[in-house]
Amino acid sequence: MNLDKEKIRAENQKNSAAHNESFDCLSNSLTNQGIDIASVIQKLGEFQVAIPSWALGAGGTRFGRYGFYGEPSTLEQKLDDVGLLHALTQTAGAISLHIPWDLPEDYKAIKERAKSHNIIFDAVNSNTFQDQKTSKVSYRYGSLSNSSKASRDMAVQHNIDVIKIGEKLGSKSLTVWLADGANFPGQSNFQSALQHTQDSLQTIYSELPQDWKMFIEYKPYEPNFYSTVIQDWGTSFMLANACGEKAFTLVDLGHHLPNTNIEQIVSTLMWKGKLGGFHFNDSKYGDDDITVGSIKPYALFLIFNELVYGMMNNPQNPPLAWMIDASHNIKDPLEDLIQSLEAIQEAYAKALLIDRDALKAAQLEHDVVQCQEILQNAYRTDVRPLIEKSRLDNGGAINPLKAYRSLQVRNQLIMERGKNSVASGL
Ligand code: RM4
Ligand code: MN
Ligand code: MN
């Protein structure tokens, strides 16, 4: 289905009085503080986040999966869902595909469909954590790191195939996330596993088109519970350096041990010009993949503080590929993604409000109290009217969630697709 612009406009009519009132009030107060509101609103509009194809259906856990009615069961329908999100929010202008969950059949039709929704193809993700029915060998004991050459070769070839698929769609980057590791001490030799991984990544890298990037994602545990080959940012950074200047580290917010200072990792990588991609989600314990900002919104704000600082001060770091990597069992996936997009925009907007000159001065004076005041003054500002304004200016909904419900989008999807359609993926 397509969301008619007229319908969104009609929804906005209902909310415009309340929006205008809160926007006027906030813009007066921010202008008095010397903030250039127009530039903040423009930056918010430019900030586009890719939606992963696997977040459009309900995710599962190892205890089961509760599907959601009207899930997209084809790649075309997944594109339609991202199109709906983009029409409402104007911030979801890209999709990230996972191969082979999303194998395109008719490339021309797929590209046209994406174009009709005004969405582009972001990073393509390879999958060497599941054996396919046609696989001749297994990833049971690893893929790029496997001690068996046959398994490594198959994983390398898969990544090269994924690049080829991405090229046909107009993607410009490959994300490699490895499940490789060990479940028990002694199971594998750490150094050989790392050496094999480096060799395999270098082979894949040598097949990367000139204008492409490779993102290397790290994760400390799961599905292996004793060790993961690319366990942390340092390992990813080291491998990216071993590959070359088109290889970068990818930070996924859920891929850290509890209480890790993620903002400091972000800062270090940007300073080195090696932060390439970013996966948003939130978590309480591990890689929980729940709605962005639902558990630790202040941590997200502090991360955005470093991202904004890096975008302003680190020309050595290329523009980042932003993606939501969330998926869970309970909510309507589209409502969940709308909430995540809102949380991302909110943290970004707050980080844009930080008075950076004042912060620098307070840091140099060692005025610790003032440093905290400056950060928290930005954090405590209710920036939602700015986000509403940016969406409104770009043809989106003032309140996407309200509009989604009032336009009965899910009911229409169920009518089109049937109640029991199931999305491919996790
Ligand atoms: C992993 C990781 C990857 C994602 C898979 C589905 O934990 O976050 O980015 O591709 O999950
Ligand atoms: Mn991820
Ligand atoms: Mn993950």
XYZ file of C-alpha atoms and ligand atoms in Angstrom:
439
model
C 0.000 0.000 0.000
C 0.952 3.626 -0.489
C 0.204 6.463 1.897
C -1.395 9.273 0.030
C 0.191 12.675 0.789
C -3.278 14.171 1.054
C -4.184 11.839 3.892
C -1.075 12.811 5.820
C -1.872 16.468 5.214
C -5.389 15.972 6.537
C -3.997 14.298 9.652
C -1.603 17.199 10.131
C -4.500 19.633 10.006
C -5.868 18.037 13.154
C -2.599 18.500 15.028
C -1.366 21.776 13.620
C -2.742 24.151 16.276
C -1.043 22.260 19.100
C 2.164 21.963 17.074
C 2.280 25.675 16.220
C 1.818 26.652 19.821
C 4.583 24.420 21.180
C 6.908 25.228 18.269
C 6.566 29.002 18.766
C 7.258 28.687 22.446
C 10.355 26.504 21.959
C 11.758 28.481 19.059
C 11.488 31.723 21.054
C 13.333 30.240 23.961
C 16.059 28.636 21.807
C 16.522 31.757 19.704
C 17.013 33.721 22.914
C 19.788 31.275 23.794
C 21.464 32.085 20.478
C 20.620 28.785 18.758
C 20.179 28.722 14.992
C 16.899 26.816 14.839
C 16.720 26.691 11.045
C 20.037 24.867 10.881
C 18.953 22.342 13.539
C 15.715 21.646 11.656
C 17.596 21.238 8.406
C 20.047 18.773 9.956
C 17.168 16.760 11.387
C 15.602 16.534 7.942
C 18.860 15.389 6.386
C 19.419 12.622 8.920
C 18.253 9.428 7.227
C 18.280 6.082 8.969
C 18.166 2.765 7.128
C 15.562 0.208 8.134
C 16.748 -3.398 8.199
C 14.499 -5.746 6.265
C 14.444 -8.127 9.243
C 12.837 -5.615 11.610
C 9.634 -5.399 9.579
C 8.288 -8.690 10.859
C 8.189 -9.780 14.480
C 11.527 -11.105 15.690
C 11.813 -14.237 17.716
C 13.718 -15.589 20.668
C 15.004 -19.082 21.108
C 11.840 -19.808 23.067
C 9.503 -19.027 20.235
C 8.126 -16.390 17.971
C 4.863 -14.514 18.051
C 4.257 -13.285 14.539
C 2.442 -10.061 13.823
C -0.589 -9.773 11.586
C -0.016 -8.572 8.050
C 3.768 -9.008 8.062
C 5.506 -8.407 4.721
C 6.224 -11.811 3.192
C 8.063 -10.654 0.058
C 10.869 -8.215 -0.614
C 8.402 -5.975 -2.462
C 6.204 -5.832 0.615
C 9.196 -5.056 2.814
C 10.003 -2.128 0.540
C 6.382 -1.013 0.854
C 6.658 -1.070 4.647
C 9.790 1.076 4.608
C 7.951 3.329 2.153
C 5.165 3.755 4.718
C 7.644 4.595 7.449
C 9.389 7.081 5.203
C 6.139 8.724 4.113
C 5.161 9.267 7.742
C 8.530 10.202 9.229
C 10.616 11.417 6.264
C 13.647 9.970 8.051
C 13.644 6.345 6.873
C 14.882 6.854 3.324
C 16.859 3.605 3.031
C 16.579 -0.149 3.468
C 19.311 -2.579 4.467
C 18.997 -6.088 3.046
C 20.212 -9.348 4.561
C 21.246 -11.972 2.041
C 19.922 -14.658 1.527
C 16.842 -13.634 3.541
C 16.090 -11.025 0.868
C 17.238 -12.467 -2.418
C 15.913 -10.183 -5.179
C 14.464 -11.965 -8.211
C 13.463 -9.175 -10.567
C 16.075 -6.443 -9.973
C 14.424 -3.922 -12.247
C 11.081 -4.247 -10.497
C 12.679 -4.076 -7.048
C 14.600 -0.939 -7.930
C 11.527 0.705 -9.369
C 9.527 -0.174 -6.281
C 12.192 1.369 -4.036
C 12.330 4.466 -6.222
C 8.576 4.884 -6.084
C 8.901 5.112 -2.284
C 11.932 7.375 -2.524
C 14.156 4.910 -0.699
C 17.685 3.767 -1.502
C 19.573 0.562 -0.726
C 21.948 0.977 2.174
C 24.574 -1.555 3.282
C 24.002 -5.173 2.280
C 24.521 -7.720 5.051
C 26.040 -11.134 4.518
C 24.822 -14.128 6.481
C 27.379 -16.751 7.415
C 25.678 -17.688 10.652
C 23.124 -20.117 9.192
C 23.643 -23.049 6.873
C 21.541 -22.902 3.750
C 19.734 -25.948 2.354
C 22.075 -26.015 -0.623
C 25.277 -25.642 1.458
C 27.918 -28.271 0.735
C 29.817 -27.585 3.950
C 28.772 -26.120 7.287
C 29.314 -22.989 9.373
C 28.742 -25.014 12.525
C 32.327 -24.353 13.661
C 32.677 -20.938 12.113
C 32.727 -19.200 8.757
C 35.541 -16.766 7.901
C 37.527 -18.105 10.871
C 36.827 -21.814 10.420
C 39.844 -24.124 10.633
C 38.402 -25.888 7.596
C 39.328 -24.197 4.338
C 36.183 -25.398 2.589
C 33.946 -23.555 5.070
C 36.088 -20.429 4.868
C 35.989 -20.467 1.096
C 32.232 -20.803 1.083
C 31.890 -17.851 3.476
C 34.286 -15.699 1.437
C 32.420 -16.527 -1.759
C 29.087 -15.707 -0.108
C 30.352 -12.250 0.838
C 31.549 -11.673 -2.712
C 28.139 -12.759 -4.028
C 26.481 -10.322 -1.630
C 28.636 -7.493 -2.980
C 27.526 -8.398 -6.518
C 23.867 -8.347 -5.483
C 24.357 -5.019 -3.727
C 26.030 -3.551 -6.801
C 22.987 -4.349 -8.915
C 20.771 -2.527 -6.419
C 22.952 0.526 -5.976
C 24.240 -0.284 -2.469
C 27.640 1.133 -1.605
C 28.672 -0.931 1.394
C 28.917 -4.423 2.821
C 28.406 -5.168 6.508
C 30.142 -8.236 7.834
C 29.001 -9.587 11.156
C 30.409 -12.927 12.222
C 28.840 -15.330 14.671
C 32.207 -17.119 14.754
C 33.633 -18.037 18.116
C 33.753 -20.861 20.591
C 31.305 -22.245 23.102
C 33.921 -23.892 25.277
C 37.494 -23.182 26.387
C 39.979 -25.107 24.336
C 37.557 -25.530 21.453
C 39.524 -23.339 19.096
C 42.896 -21.661 18.803
C 42.372 -17.902 19.239
C 45.312 -16.865 17.080
C 44.536 -19.211 14.183
C 40.901 -18.113 14.222
C 41.962 -14.468 14.052
C 44.538 -15.123 11.337
C 41.962 -16.959 9.209
C 39.446 -14.158 9.750
C 41.968 -11.527 8.691
C 42.949 -13.492 5.578
C 39.296 -14.070 4.644
C 38.368 -10.418 5.171
C 41.321 -9.318 3.036
C 40.148 -11.567 0.206
C 36.639 -10.118 0.410
C 38.079 -6.614 0.604
C 40.070 -7.184 -2.571
C 36.742 -7.720 -4.383
C 35.203 -4.520 -3.047
C 34.324 -1.998 -5.786
C 36.299 1.268 -5.692
C 33.466 3.368 -4.303
C 32.371 0.826 -1.684
C 33.047 0.510 2.027
C 33.272 -2.565 4.187
C 31.944 -2.429 7.746
C 33.221 -4.887 10.321
C 30.789 -5.375 13.199
C 31.903 -6.697 16.576
C 30.000 -8.438 19.338
C 31.278 -9.874 22.624
C 29.130 -12.995 22.850
C 26.134 -14.813 21.352
C 25.573 -17.144 19.620
C 28.865 -18.387 21.016
C 29.111 -18.071 24.766
C 32.769 -18.527 25.582
C 34.460 -16.360 22.963
C 33.685 -14.424 19.807
C 36.403 -13.969 17.187
C 35.610 -10.274 16.543
C 34.622 -9.538 20.095
C 35.254 -5.822 20.522
C 35.950 -2.536 18.751
C 39.703 -2.995 19.086
C 39.621 -6.269 17.190
C 37.369 -4.790 14.526
C 39.599 -1.715 14.234
C 42.697 -3.884 13.890
C 41.071 -5.963 11.137
C 39.788 -2.864 9.341
C 43.328 -1.471 9.349
C 44.671 -4.771 8.041
C 42.214 -4.559 5.131
C 42.677 -0.945 4.067
C 41.190 2.515 3.854
C 37.748 1.370 2.672
C 37.272 -0.835 5.736
C 35.697 0.555 8.904
C 34.423 -0.475 12.295
C 30.682 -0.706 12.841
C 29.244 -0.004 16.288
C 26.010 -1.756 17.244
C 24.703 -0.336 20.508
C 23.685 -3.786 21.772
C 27.091 -5.349 21.218
C 28.852 -4.399 24.414
C 29.229 -5.861 27.852
C 27.099 -4.090 30.494
C 28.153 -0.541 31.389
C 30.657 -0.149 28.555
C 31.304 3.512 27.793
C 30.084 3.426 24.186
C 30.405 7.182 23.676
C 34.115 6.934 24.336
C 34.469 4.172 21.744
C 32.610 6.360 19.237
C 34.892 9.258 19.981
C 38.103 7.238 19.628
C 37.038 5.670 16.333
C 35.995 8.987 14.796
C 39.256 10.569 15.837
C 40.983 7.775 13.934
C 38.601 8.200 10.967
C 37.466 4.598 11.272
C 33.838 4.683 12.375
C 31.846 3.577 9.347
C 28.467 2.311 10.408
C 26.121 2.498 13.317
C 23.336 0.166 14.460
C 20.756 1.660 16.823
C 18.767 -0.316 19.370
C 18.462 -0.438 23.145
C 19.089 -3.069 25.746
C 19.088 -3.792 29.411
C 21.347 -6.827 29.539
C 22.791 -7.958 26.223
C 21.968 -7.785 22.535
C 18.299 -7.286 23.390
C 17.517 -5.381 20.180
C 14.613 -3.457 21.669
C 13.240 -0.038 20.778
C 15.851 2.733 20.585
C 15.726 4.997 23.639
C 13.334 2.759 25.563
C 15.791 1.922 28.360
C 18.765 4.304 28.374
C 17.842 7.548 26.614
C 20.530 9.558 28.441
C 23.237 7.149 27.277
C 21.937 7.577 23.739
C 22.168 11.342 24.112
C 25.788 11.102 25.334
C 26.612 8.911 22.335
C 25.029 11.478 20.023
C 27.032 14.167 21.746
C 30.209 12.410 20.566
C 28.771 11.669 17.131
C 27.898 15.333 16.603
C 31.298 16.403 17.907
C 32.950 13.951 15.508
C 30.831 15.093 12.561
C 31.875 18.683 13.299
C 35.557 18.095 14.063
C 36.709 14.924 12.336
C 36.810 15.417 8.573
C 39.005 12.287 8.495
C 35.906 10.237 9.341
C 33.530 9.642 6.393
C 29.768 10.170 6.682
C 28.262 7.332 8.667
C 25.781 4.669 7.565
C 22.978 4.789 10.131
C 20.705 1.828 10.672
C 18.186 0.606 13.230
C 19.065 -2.961 14.202
C 16.121 -3.848 16.381
C 13.624 -6.640 16.292
C 11.546 -8.247 18.988
C 8.523 -10.310 19.698
C 5.696 -8.135 20.924
C 4.841 -4.784 19.309
C 3.574 -3.955 15.854
C 6.987 -3.748 14.112
C 6.061 -0.565 12.237
C 4.903 1.207 15.381
C 8.095 0.082 17.074
C 10.224 1.482 14.253
C 8.343 4.785 14.376
C 9.190 4.978 18.080
C 12.844 4.174 17.372
C 13.091 6.811 14.650
C 11.595 9.367 17.003
C 14.064 8.475 19.758
C 17.007 8.793 17.364
C 15.863 12.199 16.142
C 15.277 13.309 19.699
C 18.760 12.363 20.888
C 20.300 13.931 17.776
C 18.347 17.172 18.198
C 19.364 17.441 21.853
C 23.002 16.861 20.960
C 22.746 19.624 18.353
C 21.586 22.023 21.079
C 24.685 21.582 23.236
C 26.522 24.864 23.606
C 29.904 23.604 22.417
C 31.852 26.828 22.937
C 30.606 27.126 26.494
C 31.391 23.456 27.115
C 34.927 23.870 25.835
C 35.446 26.935 28.033
C 34.062 25.146 31.094
C 36.299 22.137 30.398
C 39.371 24.359 30.148
C 38.440 26.069 33.403
C 37.883 22.670 35.005
C 34.401 23.815 35.961
C 32.993 20.342 36.331
C 29.618 21.503 37.588
C 29.157 23.800 34.617
C 30.144 21.046 32.171
C 27.360 18.875 33.527
C 24.893 21.791 33.482
C 25.603 22.444 29.816
C 25.003 18.842 28.789
C 21.930 18.453 30.918
C 20.450 21.767 29.849
C 20.384 20.415 26.304
C 19.144 17.015 27.429
C 16.282 18.447 29.449
C 14.937 20.486 26.531
C 11.783 19.035 25.020
C 12.857 19.075 21.384
C 9.820 17.321 19.944
C 8.387 20.467 18.307
C 11.627 20.787 16.283
C 11.298 17.218 15.037
C 7.642 17.803 14.203
C 8.598 20.892 12.248
C 11.275 19.078 10.288
C 8.826 16.325 9.355
C 6.153 18.845 8.462
C 8.526 20.803 6.212
C 9.397 17.607 4.353
C 5.841 16.364 3.868
C 5.734 13.877 6.747
C 3.344 13.596 9.650
C 3.525 15.909 12.649
C 2.850 12.861 14.780
C 3.649 9.681 12.814
C 2.369 7.233 15.413
C -0.958 9.015 15.780
C -1.295 9.207 11.996
C -0.389 5.519 11.599
C -3.142 4.572 14.018
C -5.734 6.999 12.810
C -5.173 5.988 9.180
C -5.531 2.344 10.246
C -2.433 1.332 8.348
C -2.084 -2.077 9.987
C -5.699 -2.983 9.202
C -5.135 -2.141 5.576
C -1.984 -4.256 5.479
C -3.884 -7.174 6.983
C -6.596 -6.750 4.384
C -4.018 -6.764 1.594
C -1.733 -9.502 2.883
C -3.937 -11.626 5.063
C -3.568 -12.184 8.769
C -1.006 -14.912 8.713
C 1.661 -13.712 6.302
C 5.138 -14.323 7.715
C 8.296 -12.281 7.102
C 11.551 -14.044 6.295
C 14.447 -13.420 8.617
C 15.209 -14.196 12.222
C 23.547 -9.625 14.781
C 24.136 -8.294 14.315
C 23.960 -8.042 12.865
C 22.619 -8.457 12.338
C 22.220 -9.820 12.854
C 20.832 -10.198 12.382
O 23.486 -9.682 16.172
O 23.591 -7.254 15.069
O 24.125 -6.665 12.584
O 22.785 -8.542 10.965
O 22.258 -9.826 14.246
Mn 23.895 -5.163 14.243
Mn 22.925 -7.652 17.195
